[in-house]
Amino acid sequence: MTATTAPSATTPRTVAATAAVYGLQGLGYSVIVTALPAFQERTGLDATGIAAILLGVCVTAALGSLVADAIARRASSRRGVVVGLSLQAVGLVATAFSPGTAMLAASVLLYGLGLGLIDASSNMQGVLAQRGRATPLLGRFFATLTAGSIVGALGMAGILAAGAPAVAALVAAAVLQIAFVAFGARLLSRERAARSTEWSGPRGPRLDGRAITVVGLVILAAYTVDSAVSSWGSIHLESIGAAVALAPVGLAAYQGGVLIARMVTDAVVRRIGRARLLAVGLVLGVAGAVVVAAVPSPVVTIVAFAVSGLAVGALVPIAFGLAGSIDPARSDEVIARVNLFNYAGAVLGAVGVGVLTDVTGSGIAFLLPALLLVAAVPAWRRTAG
């Protein structure tokens, strides 16, 4: 097994640096997503073209998660953060100045590779920082990610309102990422929680595949909800009679629920335990999706989206905390595998719910996330047991 003689991941400066990685991840993603209208105007891409690029981002992000696993085995998740943020920065700048559709697609896909690397590597760092502490941290780390997303969106809005081009926000996000690589990454943990490269393939001890799948189902369900609300929430609200100006409020209510849940998750885990909070999250998630499907009222739907946000905000940090406890000595590897369920959920929420919307209507389509949340119940049984 790999020796862990590196400095502790629980020092205040390391915890702060880890939180910064989460914040930069949210900031960068928010900026590139909110720049999509500018990309369409510049390249003439239609909605299908943008959707194809975003699907490609999911694919390259999944590849990035696998790369993070390989880097964690050979060095540490700190190296994964450095490589991931560097790729993101290059992708953001290249995207900002892409002259045509092909270059734009390649740049965004390169960003997606960095996205997957940071998704996995940041959670590896988060689990290391939380390990051995009396107070959980992952909820607040994810709250930082959400806050970074809000800052990115508001920053883009401010730049556009001032008459500056969207590329300014992309370049600014890239500069912040490179600055962290240059000055902040050294504060991250160099601890390695992965199988030694001296172990040859299948001869090393196997990870618990069933446990990884069970926890992965929580991630799958949570990100299906997230992607469904983000992609189809406004469209569903308009389809049930919401005014055009009211439709975006559904996503705002959802993100507000996510942020609130992530801010309080750590304290609630200490108070009632991870198993009970996981059960509450699953129930809230199912209830929110069922209400969206059953009650075609804009106001009720917005409230249901907020409830869904509370569920997702709690479920994701809990799931990654569970992943870190499956095999603590190899938590880096476990998290890289569990993280792959993230992208499957993103595709199911965006594509699966979209296909069902054409067949059943947008309300009934939201039962898909509810069914996946029910499928995640074995994770609660594992935690409670």
Coordinates of C-alpha atoms in Angstrom, one line a residue:
M1 CA 0.0 0.0 0.0
T2 CA 1.2 3.5 -0.7
A3 CA 2.9 5.3 2.2
T4 CA 1.4 8.6 3.1
T5 CA 4.2 10.7 4.4
A6 CA 3.2 13.9 2.8
P7 CA 2.1 16.9 4.9
S8 CA -1.3 16.8 6.5
A9 CA -4.3 17.8 4.3
T10 CA -6.1 19.3 7.3
T11 CA -4.0 22.4 7.9
P12 CA -6.0 25.7 7.5
R13 CA -4.1 26.8 4.5
T14 CA -4.6 23.5 2.7
V15 CA -8.3 23.6 3.5
A16 CA -8.5 27.2 2.1
A17 CA -6.6 26.2 -1.0
T18 CA -8.9 23.2 -1.6
A19 CA -11.9 25.5 -1.2
A20 CA -10.4 27.8 -3.8
V21 CA -10.2 25.0 -6.3
Y22 CA -13.9 24.3 -5.9
G23 CA -14.6 28.0 -6.4
L24 CA -12.5 28.3 -9.5
Q25 CA -14.2 25.2 -10.9
G26 CA -17.6 26.8 -10.5
L27 CA -16.5 30.1 -11.8
G28 CA -14.9 28.7 -15.0
Y29 CA -17.9 26.5 -15.8
S30 CA -20.4 29.3 -15.2
V31 CA -18.4 31.7 -17.4
I32 CA -18.1 29.3 -20.4
V33 CA -21.8 28.3 -20.2
T34 CA -23.1 31.9 -20.0
A35 CA -20.9 32.7 -23.0
L36 CA -22.8 30.3 -25.2
P37 CA -25.1 33.0 -26.8
A38 CA -21.9 34.9 -27.9
F39 CA -20.5 31.7 -29.4
Q40 CA -23.7 31.2 -31.4
E41 CA -23.7 34.8 -32.6
R42 CA -20.0 34.6 -33.7
T43 CA -20.1 31.2 -35.4
G44 CA -23.7 30.9 -36.5
L45 CA -24.2 27.6 -34.6
D46 CA -27.7 26.5 -34.1
A47 CA -29.1 24.9 -30.9
T48 CA -28.3 21.4 -32.1
G49 CA -24.7 22.4 -32.7
I50 CA -24.3 23.8 -29.2
A51 CA -26.0 20.7 -27.8
A52 CA -23.5 18.5 -29.7
I53 CA -20.6 20.4 -28.3
L54 CA -22.0 20.2 -24.7
L55 CA -22.4 16.4 -25.2
G56 CA -18.8 16.3 -26.3
V57 CA -17.8 18.1 -23.1
C58 CA -19.5 15.4 -21.0
V59 CA -17.4 12.8 -22.9
T60 CA -14.1 14.6 -22.6
A61 CA -14.9 15.3 -18.9
A62 CA -15.4 11.6 -18.3
L63 CA -12.0 11.0 -19.9
G64 CA -10.6 13.7 -17.7
S65 CA -11.8 11.8 -14.6
L66 CA -10.0 8.7 -15.8
V67 CA -6.8 10.8 -16.4
A68 CA -7.2 12.2 -12.8
D69 CA -7.2 8.6 -11.6
A70 CA -4.0 7.8 -13.5
I71 CA -2.3 11.0 -12.2
A72 CA -3.4 10.2 -8.6
R73 CA -1.7 6.8 -8.8
R74 CA 1.6 8.1 -10.1
A75 CA 1.8 11.4 -8.2
S76 CA -1.1 12.8 -6.2
S77 CA -4.4 14.6 -6.8
R78 CA -2.5 17.9 -6.3
R79 CA -0.8 17.2 -9.6
G80 CA -4.3 16.5 -11.1
V81 CA -5.5 19.9 -10.0
V82 CA -2.4 21.6 -11.5
V83 CA -2.9 19.8 -14.9
G84 CA -6.7 20.3 -14.8
L85 CA -6.6 24.0 -14.1
S86 CA -3.9 24.5 -16.7
L87 CA -6.0 22.7 -19.4
Q88 CA -9.1 24.7 -18.4
A89 CA -7.2 28.0 -18.7
V90 CA -5.8 27.1 -22.1
G91 CA -9.3 26.0 -23.2
L92 CA -10.9 29.2 -21.9
V93 CA -8.5 31.4 -23.7
A94 CA -8.6 29.3 -26.9
T95 CA -12.4 29.4 -26.8
A96 CA -12.4 33.2 -26.3
F97 CA -10.4 33.7 -29.5
S98 CA -11.5 30.8 -31.7
P99 CA -12.0 32.1 -35.2
G100 CA -14.4 29.4 -36.4
T101 CA -16.7 26.5 -35.4
A102 CA -14.0 23.7 -35.6
M103 CA -11.6 25.6 -33.4
L104 CA -14.4 26.6 -31.0
A105 CA -15.4 23.0 -30.6
A106 CA -11.8 21.8 -30.1
S107 CA -11.2 24.5 -27.5
V108 CA -14.4 23.7 -25.5
L109 CA -13.6 20.0 -25.6
L110 CA -10.1 20.7 -24.2
Y111 CA -11.8 22.7 -21.5
G112 CA -14.0 19.7 -20.8
L113 CA -11.0 17.5 -20.3
G114 CA -9.8 19.9 -17.6
L115 CA -13.3 20.0 -16.2
G116 CA -13.3 16.3 -15.6
L117 CA -9.8 16.4 -14.1
I118 CA -10.8 19.0 -11.6
D119 CA -14.2 17.4 -10.8
A120 CA -12.3 14.3 -9.7
S121 CA -9.1 15.8 -8.3
S122 CA -10.9 18.5 -6.3
N123 CA -13.0 15.9 -4.6
M124 CA -9.9 13.8 -3.9
Q125 CA -8.5 16.8 -2.2
G126 CA -11.7 17.5 -0.4
V127 CA -11.9 14.0 1.1
L128 CA -8.3 14.2 2.2
A129 CA -9.0 17.5 3.9
Q130 CA -12.1 16.2 5.6
R131 CA -10.4 13.0 6.8
G132 CA -9.7 12.9 10.5
R133 CA -11.6 16.1 11.3
A134 CA -14.5 16.2 13.7
T135 CA -16.3 18.7 11.5
P136 CA -17.3 17.6 7.9
L137 CA -16.1 19.9 5.1
L138 CA -17.5 18.7 1.8
G139 CA -20.8 20.5 2.1
R140 CA -19.0 23.8 2.4
F141 CA -16.6 22.9 -0.4
F142 CA -19.5 22.4 -2.7
A143 CA -21.1 25.6 -1.4
T144 CA -17.9 27.4 -2.6
L145 CA -18.4 25.8 -6.0
T146 CA -21.9 27.1 -6.2
A147 CA -20.8 30.5 -5.0
G148 CA -18.1 30.5 -7.7
S149 CA -20.8 29.7 -10.3
I150 CA -22.9 32.7 -9.1
V151 CA -19.9 35.0 -9.2
G152 CA -19.1 33.8 -12.7
A153 CA -22.6 34.4 -14.0
L154 CA -22.8 37.9 -12.3
G155 CA -19.4 38.7 -13.7
M156 CA -20.4 37.8 -17.2
A157 CA -23.6 39.9 -16.8
G158 CA -21.6 42.9 -15.5
I159 CA -19.1 42.6 -18.4
L160 CA -21.8 42.5 -21.0
A161 CA -23.8 45.3 -19.3
A162 CA -20.6 47.5 -19.5
G163 CA -20.5 46.8 -23.3
A164 CA -17.3 44.7 -23.1
P165 CA -17.2 41.4 -25.1
A166 CA -17.8 38.0 -23.4
V167 CA -14.2 37.0 -24.1
A168 CA -13.2 39.3 -21.3
A169 CA -14.9 37.1 -18.7
L170 CA -13.3 34.0 -20.2
V171 CA -9.8 35.5 -20.1
A172 CA -10.3 36.8 -16.5
A173 CA -11.3 33.3 -15.4
A174 CA -8.3 31.8 -17.1
V175 CA -6.0 34.4 -15.4
L176 CA -7.4 33.4 -12.0
Q177 CA -6.8 29.7 -12.7
I178 CA -3.2 30.3 -13.8
A179 CA -2.6 32.5 -10.8
F180 CA -3.7 29.7 -8.5
V181 CA -1.5 27.2 -10.3
A182 CA 1.4 29.5 -9.9
F183 CA 0.9 30.6 -6.3
G184 CA -1.8 28.5 -4.6
A185 CA -1.4 24.9 -5.7
R186 CA 1.7 24.4 -3.5
L187 CA -0.6 24.6 -0.5
L188 CA -2.7 21.6 -1.6
S189 CA -2.1 18.1 -0.1
R190 CA 0.6 16.0 -1.7
E191 CA -0.8 12.9 0.0
R192 CA -1.6 10.0 -2.3
A193 CA -4.5 7.7 -1.6
A194 CA -4.3 5.3 -4.5
R195 CA -2.9 2.0 -5.5
S196 CA 0.8 2.0 -6.0
T197 CA 2.1 1.9 -9.5
E198 CA 4.2 -1.0 -8.4
W199 CA 1.1 -3.2 -8.3
S200 CA 0.6 -4.8 -11.7
G201 CA -3.0 -4.6 -13.0
P202 CA -5.4 -7.2 -11.7
R203 CA -2.9 -8.7 -9.3
G204 CA -3.5 -5.9 -6.8
P205 CA -6.4 -5.9 -4.4
R206 CA -9.7 -5.1 -6.1
L207 CA -11.8 -2.2 -5.2
D208 CA -15.4 -2.9 -4.0
G209 CA -17.2 -2.5 -7.3
R210 CA -20.6 -3.0 -5.7
A211 CA -20.1 -0.2 -3.2
I212 CA -18.8 2.1 -5.9
T213 CA -21.9 1.5 -8.0
V214 CA -24.2 2.0 -5.0
V215 CA -22.7 5.3 -4.2
G216 CA -22.4 6.2 -7.8
L217 CA -26.2 5.8 -8.2
V218 CA -26.6 8.7 -5.8
I219 CA -24.4 10.9 -7.9
L220 CA -26.2 9.7 -11.1
A221 CA -29.6 10.6 -9.6
A222 CA -28.5 13.9 -8.2
Y223 CA -26.9 15.1 -11.4
T224 CA -29.8 13.9 -13.5
V225 CA -32.0 16.2 -11.4
D226 CA -29.5 19.0 -11.7
S227 CA -29.2 18.7 -15.5
A228 CA -33.0 18.2 -16.0
V229 CA -33.9 21.4 -14.0
S230 CA -31.1 23.4 -15.6
S231 CA -31.9 22.3 -19.2
W232 CA -35.6 22.0 -19.1
G233 CA -36.9 23.8 -16.1
S234 CA -37.6 27.1 -17.9
I235 CA -39.1 25.3 -20.9
H236 CA -41.5 23.4 -18.6
L237 CA -42.6 26.5 -16.8
E238 CA -43.4 28.2 -20.0
S239 CA -45.3 25.1 -21.2
I240 CA -47.6 25.3 -18.1
G241 CA -48.4 29.0 -18.5
A242 CA -45.6 30.9 -16.8
A243 CA -44.8 34.3 -18.1
V244 CA -41.5 34.5 -20.1
A245 CA -40.0 36.7 -17.3
L246 CA -41.0 34.2 -14.6
A247 CA -39.6 31.1 -16.3
P248 CA -35.9 31.8 -15.3
V249 CA -37.0 32.1 -11.6
G250 CA -37.4 28.3 -11.5
L251 CA -33.6 27.8 -12.1
A252 CA -32.8 30.6 -9.6
A253 CA -35.0 28.9 -7.0
Y254 CA -33.3 25.6 -7.7
Q255 CA -29.8 27.1 -7.4
G256 CA -30.8 28.9 -4.2
G257 CA -31.9 25.6 -2.7
V258 CA -28.6 24.0 -3.7
L259 CA -26.6 26.8 -2.1
I260 CA -28.6 26.7 1.1
A261 CA -28.3 22.9 1.4
R262 CA -24.6 23.0 0.8
M263 CA -24.0 25.7 3.4
V264 CA -25.8 23.7 6.1
T265 CA -25.0 20.1 5.1
D266 CA -21.9 19.8 7.3
A267 CA -23.7 21.1 10.4
V268 CA -26.7 18.8 9.8
V269 CA -24.5 15.8 9.3
R270 CA -22.9 16.4 12.7
R271 CA -26.3 16.8 14.2
I272 CA -28.4 13.9 12.8
G273 CA -25.8 11.8 10.9
R274 CA -25.0 11.1 7.3
A275 CA -27.6 8.3 6.9
R276 CA -30.6 10.3 8.1
L277 CA -29.6 13.3 5.9
L278 CA -29.2 11.0 2.9
A279 CA -32.7 9.7 3.5
V280 CA -34.1 13.2 3.8
G281 CA -32.3 14.2 0.6
L282 CA -33.7 11.2 -1.3
V283 CA -37.3 11.9 -0.1
L284 CA -37.1 15.6 -0.9
G285 CA -35.7 14.9 -4.3
V286 CA -38.5 12.4 -5.2
A287 CA -41.1 14.7 -3.7
G288 CA -39.9 17.7 -5.8
A289 CA -39.8 15.7 -9.1
V290 CA -43.3 14.2 -8.4
V291 CA -44.8 17.6 -7.7
V292 CA -43.3 19.0 -10.9
A293 CA -44.9 16.1 -12.8
A294 CA -48.3 16.2 -11.1
V295 CA -49.1 19.9 -10.4
P296 CA -49.0 22.1 -13.6
S297 CA -48.8 25.3 -11.6
P298 CA -45.9 27.7 -12.2
V299 CA -45.7 28.8 -8.5
V300 CA -45.9 25.3 -7.2
T301 CA -43.3 24.1 -9.7
I302 CA -40.9 26.9 -8.7
V303 CA -41.3 25.8 -5.1
A304 CA -40.7 22.2 -6.2
F305 CA -37.6 23.2 -8.0
A306 CA -36.3 24.8 -4.8
V307 CA -37.0 21.6 -2.9
S308 CA -35.1 19.6 -5.6
G309 CA -32.2 22.0 -5.1
L310 CA -32.2 21.3 -1.4
A311 CA -32.0 17.6 -2.2
V312 CA -29.2 17.8 -4.7
G313 CA -27.3 20.2 -2.6
A314 CA -27.1 17.7 0.2
L315 CA -26.9 14.5 -1.8
V316 CA -23.7 15.3 -3.7
P317 CA -21.3 16.1 -0.8
I318 CA -22.8 13.1 1.1
A319 CA -22.2 10.8 -1.8
F320 CA -18.5 11.9 -2.2
G321 CA -18.1 11.5 1.6
L322 CA -19.4 8.0 1.3
A323 CA -17.0 7.3 -1.6
G324 CA -14.1 8.4 0.4
S325 CA -14.9 5.9 3.1
I326 CA -15.3 2.9 0.9
D327 CA -11.5 2.3 0.9
P328 CA -9.8 5.2 2.6
A329 CA -6.3 4.1 1.5
R330 CA -7.4 4.3 -2.1
S331 CA -10.0 7.0 -1.9
D332 CA -8.5 8.8 -4.9
E333 CA -9.2 5.9 -7.2
V334 CA -12.7 5.4 -5.7
I335 CA -13.6 9.0 -6.3
A336 CA -12.4 9.0 -9.9
R337 CA -14.7 6.1 -10.6
V338 CA -17.7 7.5 -8.7
N339 CA -17.2 10.8 -10.5
L340 CA -18.0 9.1 -13.8
F341 CA -21.6 8.8 -12.7
N342 CA -21.7 12.6 -12.7
Y343 CA -21.5 12.8 -16.5
A344 CA -24.0 10.0 -17.1
G345 CA -26.5 11.9 -15.0
A346 CA -25.8 15.1 -16.9
V347 CA -26.6 13.3 -20.2
L348 CA -29.7 11.6 -18.8
G349 CA -31.0 14.8 -17.4
A350 CA -30.4 16.8 -20.6
V351 CA -31.0 14.2 -23.3
G352 CA -33.3 11.6 -21.5
V353 CA -35.7 14.2 -20.1
G354 CA -35.7 16.0 -23.5
V355 CA -36.6 12.8 -25.4
L356 CA -39.4 12.0 -22.9
T357 CA -40.7 15.6 -23.1
D358 CA -41.3 15.0 -26.8
V359 CA -43.2 11.7 -26.0
T360 CA -45.0 12.4 -22.7
G361 CA -44.8 16.1 -22.2
S362 CA -42.4 18.0 -20.0
G363 CA -44.2 17.3 -16.7
I364 CA -44.2 13.5 -16.9
A365 CA -40.6 13.6 -18.1
F366 CA -39.5 14.8 -14.7
L367 CA -40.5 11.4 -13.2
L368 CA -37.2 10.1 -14.7
P369 CA -35.1 11.8 -12.0
A370 CA -37.6 10.6 -9.4
L371 CA -37.1 7.0 -10.5
L372 CA -33.4 7.3 -10.4
L373 CA -33.6 8.7 -6.9
V374 CA -35.6 5.7 -5.8
A375 CA -32.9 3.5 -7.4
A376 CA -30.4 5.2 -5.1
V377 CA -32.1 3.9 -1.9
P378 CA -29.5 1.0 -1.6
A379 CA -27.0 3.8 -0.8
W380 CA -29.1 4.8 2.2
R381 CA -29.3 1.2 3.3
R382 CA -25.5 0.9 3.1
T383 CA -25.1 4.0 5.2
A384 CA -27.7 3.1 7.7
G385 CA -26.3 -0.5 8.0

